[in-house]
Tab-separated table of C-alpha atoms in Angstrom:
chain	number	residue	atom	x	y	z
A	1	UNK	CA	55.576	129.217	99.778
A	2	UNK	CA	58.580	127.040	100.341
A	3	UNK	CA	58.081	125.988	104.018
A	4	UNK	CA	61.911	125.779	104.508
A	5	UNK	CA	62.753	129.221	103.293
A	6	UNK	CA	64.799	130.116	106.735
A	7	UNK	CA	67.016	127.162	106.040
A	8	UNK	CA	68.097	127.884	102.589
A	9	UNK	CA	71.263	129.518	103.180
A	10	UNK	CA	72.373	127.215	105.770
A	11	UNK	CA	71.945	123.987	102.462
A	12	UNK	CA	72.920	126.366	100.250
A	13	UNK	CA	76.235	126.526	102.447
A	14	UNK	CA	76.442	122.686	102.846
A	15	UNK	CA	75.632	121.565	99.291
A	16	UNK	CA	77.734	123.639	97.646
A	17	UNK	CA	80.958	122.611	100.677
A	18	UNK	CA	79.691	118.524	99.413
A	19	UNK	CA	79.700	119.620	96.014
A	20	UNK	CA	83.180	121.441	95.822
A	21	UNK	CA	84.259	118.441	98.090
A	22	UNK	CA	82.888	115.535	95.863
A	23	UNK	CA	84.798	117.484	92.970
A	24	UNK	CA	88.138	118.021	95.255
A	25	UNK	CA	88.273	114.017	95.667
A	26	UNK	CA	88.315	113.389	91.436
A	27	UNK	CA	91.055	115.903	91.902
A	28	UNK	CA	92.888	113.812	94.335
A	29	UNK	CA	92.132	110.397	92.481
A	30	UNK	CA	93.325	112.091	88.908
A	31	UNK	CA	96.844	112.957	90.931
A	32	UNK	CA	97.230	109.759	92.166
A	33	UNK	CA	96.287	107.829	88.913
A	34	UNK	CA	99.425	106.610	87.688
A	35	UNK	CA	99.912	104.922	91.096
A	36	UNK	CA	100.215	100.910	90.278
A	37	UNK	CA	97.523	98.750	92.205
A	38	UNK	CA	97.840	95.400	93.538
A	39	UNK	CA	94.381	93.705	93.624
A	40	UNK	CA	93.699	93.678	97.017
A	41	UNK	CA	93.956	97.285	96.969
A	42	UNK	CA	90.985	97.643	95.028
A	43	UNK	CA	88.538	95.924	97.585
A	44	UNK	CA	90.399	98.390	100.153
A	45	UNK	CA	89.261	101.077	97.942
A	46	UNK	CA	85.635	100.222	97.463
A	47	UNK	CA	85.516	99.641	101.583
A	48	UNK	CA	87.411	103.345	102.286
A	49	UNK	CA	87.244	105.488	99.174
A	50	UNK	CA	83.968	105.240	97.521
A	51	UNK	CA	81.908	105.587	100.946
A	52	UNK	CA	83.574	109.526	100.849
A	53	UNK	CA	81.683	110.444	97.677
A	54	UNK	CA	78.484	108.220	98.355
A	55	UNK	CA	78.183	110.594	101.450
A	56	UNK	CA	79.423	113.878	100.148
A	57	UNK	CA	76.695	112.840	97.049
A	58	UNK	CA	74.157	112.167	99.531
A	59	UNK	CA	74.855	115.743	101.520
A	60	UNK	CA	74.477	117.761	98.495
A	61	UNK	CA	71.517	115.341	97.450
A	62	UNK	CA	69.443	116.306	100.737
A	63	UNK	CA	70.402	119.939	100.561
A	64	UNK	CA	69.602	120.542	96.982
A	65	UNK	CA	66.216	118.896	98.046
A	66	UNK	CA	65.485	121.592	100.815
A	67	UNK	CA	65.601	124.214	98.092
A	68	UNK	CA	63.204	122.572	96.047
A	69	UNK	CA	59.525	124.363	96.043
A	70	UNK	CA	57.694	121.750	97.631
A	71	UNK	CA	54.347	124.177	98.258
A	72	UNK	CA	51.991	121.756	99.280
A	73	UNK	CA	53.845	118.424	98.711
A	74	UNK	CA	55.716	118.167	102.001
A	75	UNK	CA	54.517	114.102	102.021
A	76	UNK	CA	56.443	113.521	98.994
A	77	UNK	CA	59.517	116.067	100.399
A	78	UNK	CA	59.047	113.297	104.000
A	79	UNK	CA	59.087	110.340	102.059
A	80	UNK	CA	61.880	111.395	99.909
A	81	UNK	CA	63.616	112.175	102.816
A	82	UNK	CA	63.011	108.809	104.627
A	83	UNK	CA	64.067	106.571	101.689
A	84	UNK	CA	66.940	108.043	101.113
A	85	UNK	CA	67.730	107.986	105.154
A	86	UNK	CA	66.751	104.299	104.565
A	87	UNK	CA	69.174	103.629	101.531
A	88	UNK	CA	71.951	105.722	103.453
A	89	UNK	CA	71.936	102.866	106.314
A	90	UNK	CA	71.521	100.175	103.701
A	91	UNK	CA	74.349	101.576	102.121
A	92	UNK	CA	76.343	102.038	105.782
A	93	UNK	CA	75.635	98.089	106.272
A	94	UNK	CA	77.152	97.013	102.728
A	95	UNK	CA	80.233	99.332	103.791
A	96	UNK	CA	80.593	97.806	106.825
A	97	UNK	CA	80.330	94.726	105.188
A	98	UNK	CA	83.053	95.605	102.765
A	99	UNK	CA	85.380	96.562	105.423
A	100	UNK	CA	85.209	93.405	107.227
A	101	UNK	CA	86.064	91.239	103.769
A	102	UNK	CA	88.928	93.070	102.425
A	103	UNK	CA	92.465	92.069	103.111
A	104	UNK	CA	94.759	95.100	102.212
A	105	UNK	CA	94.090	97.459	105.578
A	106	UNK	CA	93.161	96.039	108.891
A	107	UNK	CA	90.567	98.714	110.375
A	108	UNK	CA	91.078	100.340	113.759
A	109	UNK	CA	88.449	101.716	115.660
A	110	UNK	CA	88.462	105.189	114.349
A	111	UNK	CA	87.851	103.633	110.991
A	112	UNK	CA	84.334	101.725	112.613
A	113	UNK	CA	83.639	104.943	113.895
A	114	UNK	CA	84.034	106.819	110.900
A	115	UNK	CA	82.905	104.608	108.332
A	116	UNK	CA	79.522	102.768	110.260
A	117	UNK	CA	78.776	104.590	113.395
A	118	UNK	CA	79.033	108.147	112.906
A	119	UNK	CA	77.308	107.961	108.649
A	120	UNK	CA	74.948	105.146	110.437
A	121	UNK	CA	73.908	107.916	113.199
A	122	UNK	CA	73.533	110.364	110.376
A	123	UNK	CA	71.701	108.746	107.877
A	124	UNK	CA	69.494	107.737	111.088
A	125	UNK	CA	69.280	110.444	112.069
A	126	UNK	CA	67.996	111.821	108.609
A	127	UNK	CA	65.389	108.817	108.080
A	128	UNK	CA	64.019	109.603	112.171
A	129	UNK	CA	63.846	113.306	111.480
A	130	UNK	CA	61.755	113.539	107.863
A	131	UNK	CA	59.359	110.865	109.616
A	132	UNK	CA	58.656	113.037	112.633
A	133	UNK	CA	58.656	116.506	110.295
A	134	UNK	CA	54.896	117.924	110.390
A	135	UNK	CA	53.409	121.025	109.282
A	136	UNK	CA	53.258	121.640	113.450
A	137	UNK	CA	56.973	120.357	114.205
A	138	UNK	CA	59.407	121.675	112.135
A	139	UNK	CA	62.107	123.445	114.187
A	140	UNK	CA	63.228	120.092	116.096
A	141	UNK	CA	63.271	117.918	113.185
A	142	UNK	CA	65.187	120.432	110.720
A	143	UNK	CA	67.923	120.765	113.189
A	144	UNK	CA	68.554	117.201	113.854
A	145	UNK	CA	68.393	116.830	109.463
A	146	UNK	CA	71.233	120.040	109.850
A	147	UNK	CA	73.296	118.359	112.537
A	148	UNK	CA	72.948	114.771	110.421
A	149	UNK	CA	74.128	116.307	107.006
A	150	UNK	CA	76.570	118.233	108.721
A	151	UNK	CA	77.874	115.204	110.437
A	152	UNK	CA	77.798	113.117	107.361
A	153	UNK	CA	79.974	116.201	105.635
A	154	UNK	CA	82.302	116.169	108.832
A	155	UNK	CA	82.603	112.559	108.157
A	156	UNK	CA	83.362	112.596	104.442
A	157	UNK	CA	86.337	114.981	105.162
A	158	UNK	CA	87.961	112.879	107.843
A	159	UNK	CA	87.732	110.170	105.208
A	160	UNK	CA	89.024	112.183	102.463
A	161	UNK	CA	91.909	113.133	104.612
A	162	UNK	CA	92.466	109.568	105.646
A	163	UNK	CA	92.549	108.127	102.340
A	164	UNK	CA	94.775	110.733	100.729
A	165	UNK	CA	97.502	110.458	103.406
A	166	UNK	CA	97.606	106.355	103.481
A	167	UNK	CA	97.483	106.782	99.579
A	168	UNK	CA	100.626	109.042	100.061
A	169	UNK	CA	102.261	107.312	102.431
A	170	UNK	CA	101.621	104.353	100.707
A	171	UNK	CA	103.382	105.610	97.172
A	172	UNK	CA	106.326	107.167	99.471
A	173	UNK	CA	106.870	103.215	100.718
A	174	UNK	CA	106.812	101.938	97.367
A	175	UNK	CA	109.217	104.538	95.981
A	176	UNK	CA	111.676	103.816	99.047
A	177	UNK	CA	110.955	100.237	98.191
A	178	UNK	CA	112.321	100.549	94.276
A	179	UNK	CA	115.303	102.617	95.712
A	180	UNK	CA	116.108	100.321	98.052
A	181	UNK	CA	115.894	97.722	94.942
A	182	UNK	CA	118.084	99.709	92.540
A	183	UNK	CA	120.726	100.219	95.009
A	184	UNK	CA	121.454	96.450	95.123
């Protein structure tokens, strides 16, 4: 029997809001494809826009792995679990490092928080909780994996809705630019 049978609705829930997310940003890039991009703009990207689906991915990536029928295998279900909380802070560091080398934005602290701390706390928080699940202690750790992919979900849609305006703003100050250009 799947040991996490209680909890399925609640990753049902949040891997099918990362999945439907993940999908909603490809909407969002498609729209905004025929934008034209100066080359600092793509470092700015990689540091800000792919860091939204990386998480989203990774939320839908732990929750499809709750529904998986682990039976007796809950060592390989911890371990899993670990890594991936493991490559999530790897992955949090090269971000952070990204954001630090590219020239096109100049982060604010919202941005640190929302891009290191908050996906560093969760992916922490993910790797600290699968280490300390046991066959004993369950209730504890599950609810601080819950709170972590919810936060890393949270995150991702802050993100998304950060990106999309500066992208919008952005294309509204380049078409007011061109005007402006015209009319001379």
């Amino acid at each position: 029997m799947n040991p996490f049978v209680d909890w399925q609705n609640f990753y049902v829930i949040v891997g099918g809001a990362a999945g439907a997310l993940t999908g909603l940003q490809f909407v969002v890039m498609a729209l905004i494809a025929d934008m034209p991009v100066e080359a600092h703009e793509i470092e700015t990207a990689n540091a800000f826009a792919t860091p939204t689906i990386v998480h989203f991915s990774a939320a839908l990536l732990f929750a499809a792995s709750f529904a998986m029928p682990w039976g007796g295998h809950m060592l390989a279900a911890r371990g899993l679990w670990v890594l991936g909380g493991v490559a999530g802070l790897g992955y949090v560091g090269h971000v952070t490092q990204r954001m630090r080398r590219q020239a096109g934005y100049k982060p604010v602290f919202e941005d640190w928080c929302f891009h290191s701390l908050l996906p560093g706390a969760g992916y922490a928080a993910i790797m600290v909780s699968a280490a300390g699940l046991s066959d004993k202690a369950r209730e504890t750790p599950l609810f601080a994996m819950a709170f972590a992919l919810l936060l890393l979900l949270v995150v991702g849609i802050h993100n998304a809705w950060d990106n999309v305006t500066y992208l919008v703003l952005l294309r509204h100050q380049r078409a007011d630019a061109q005007k402006a250009r015209q009319a001379e």
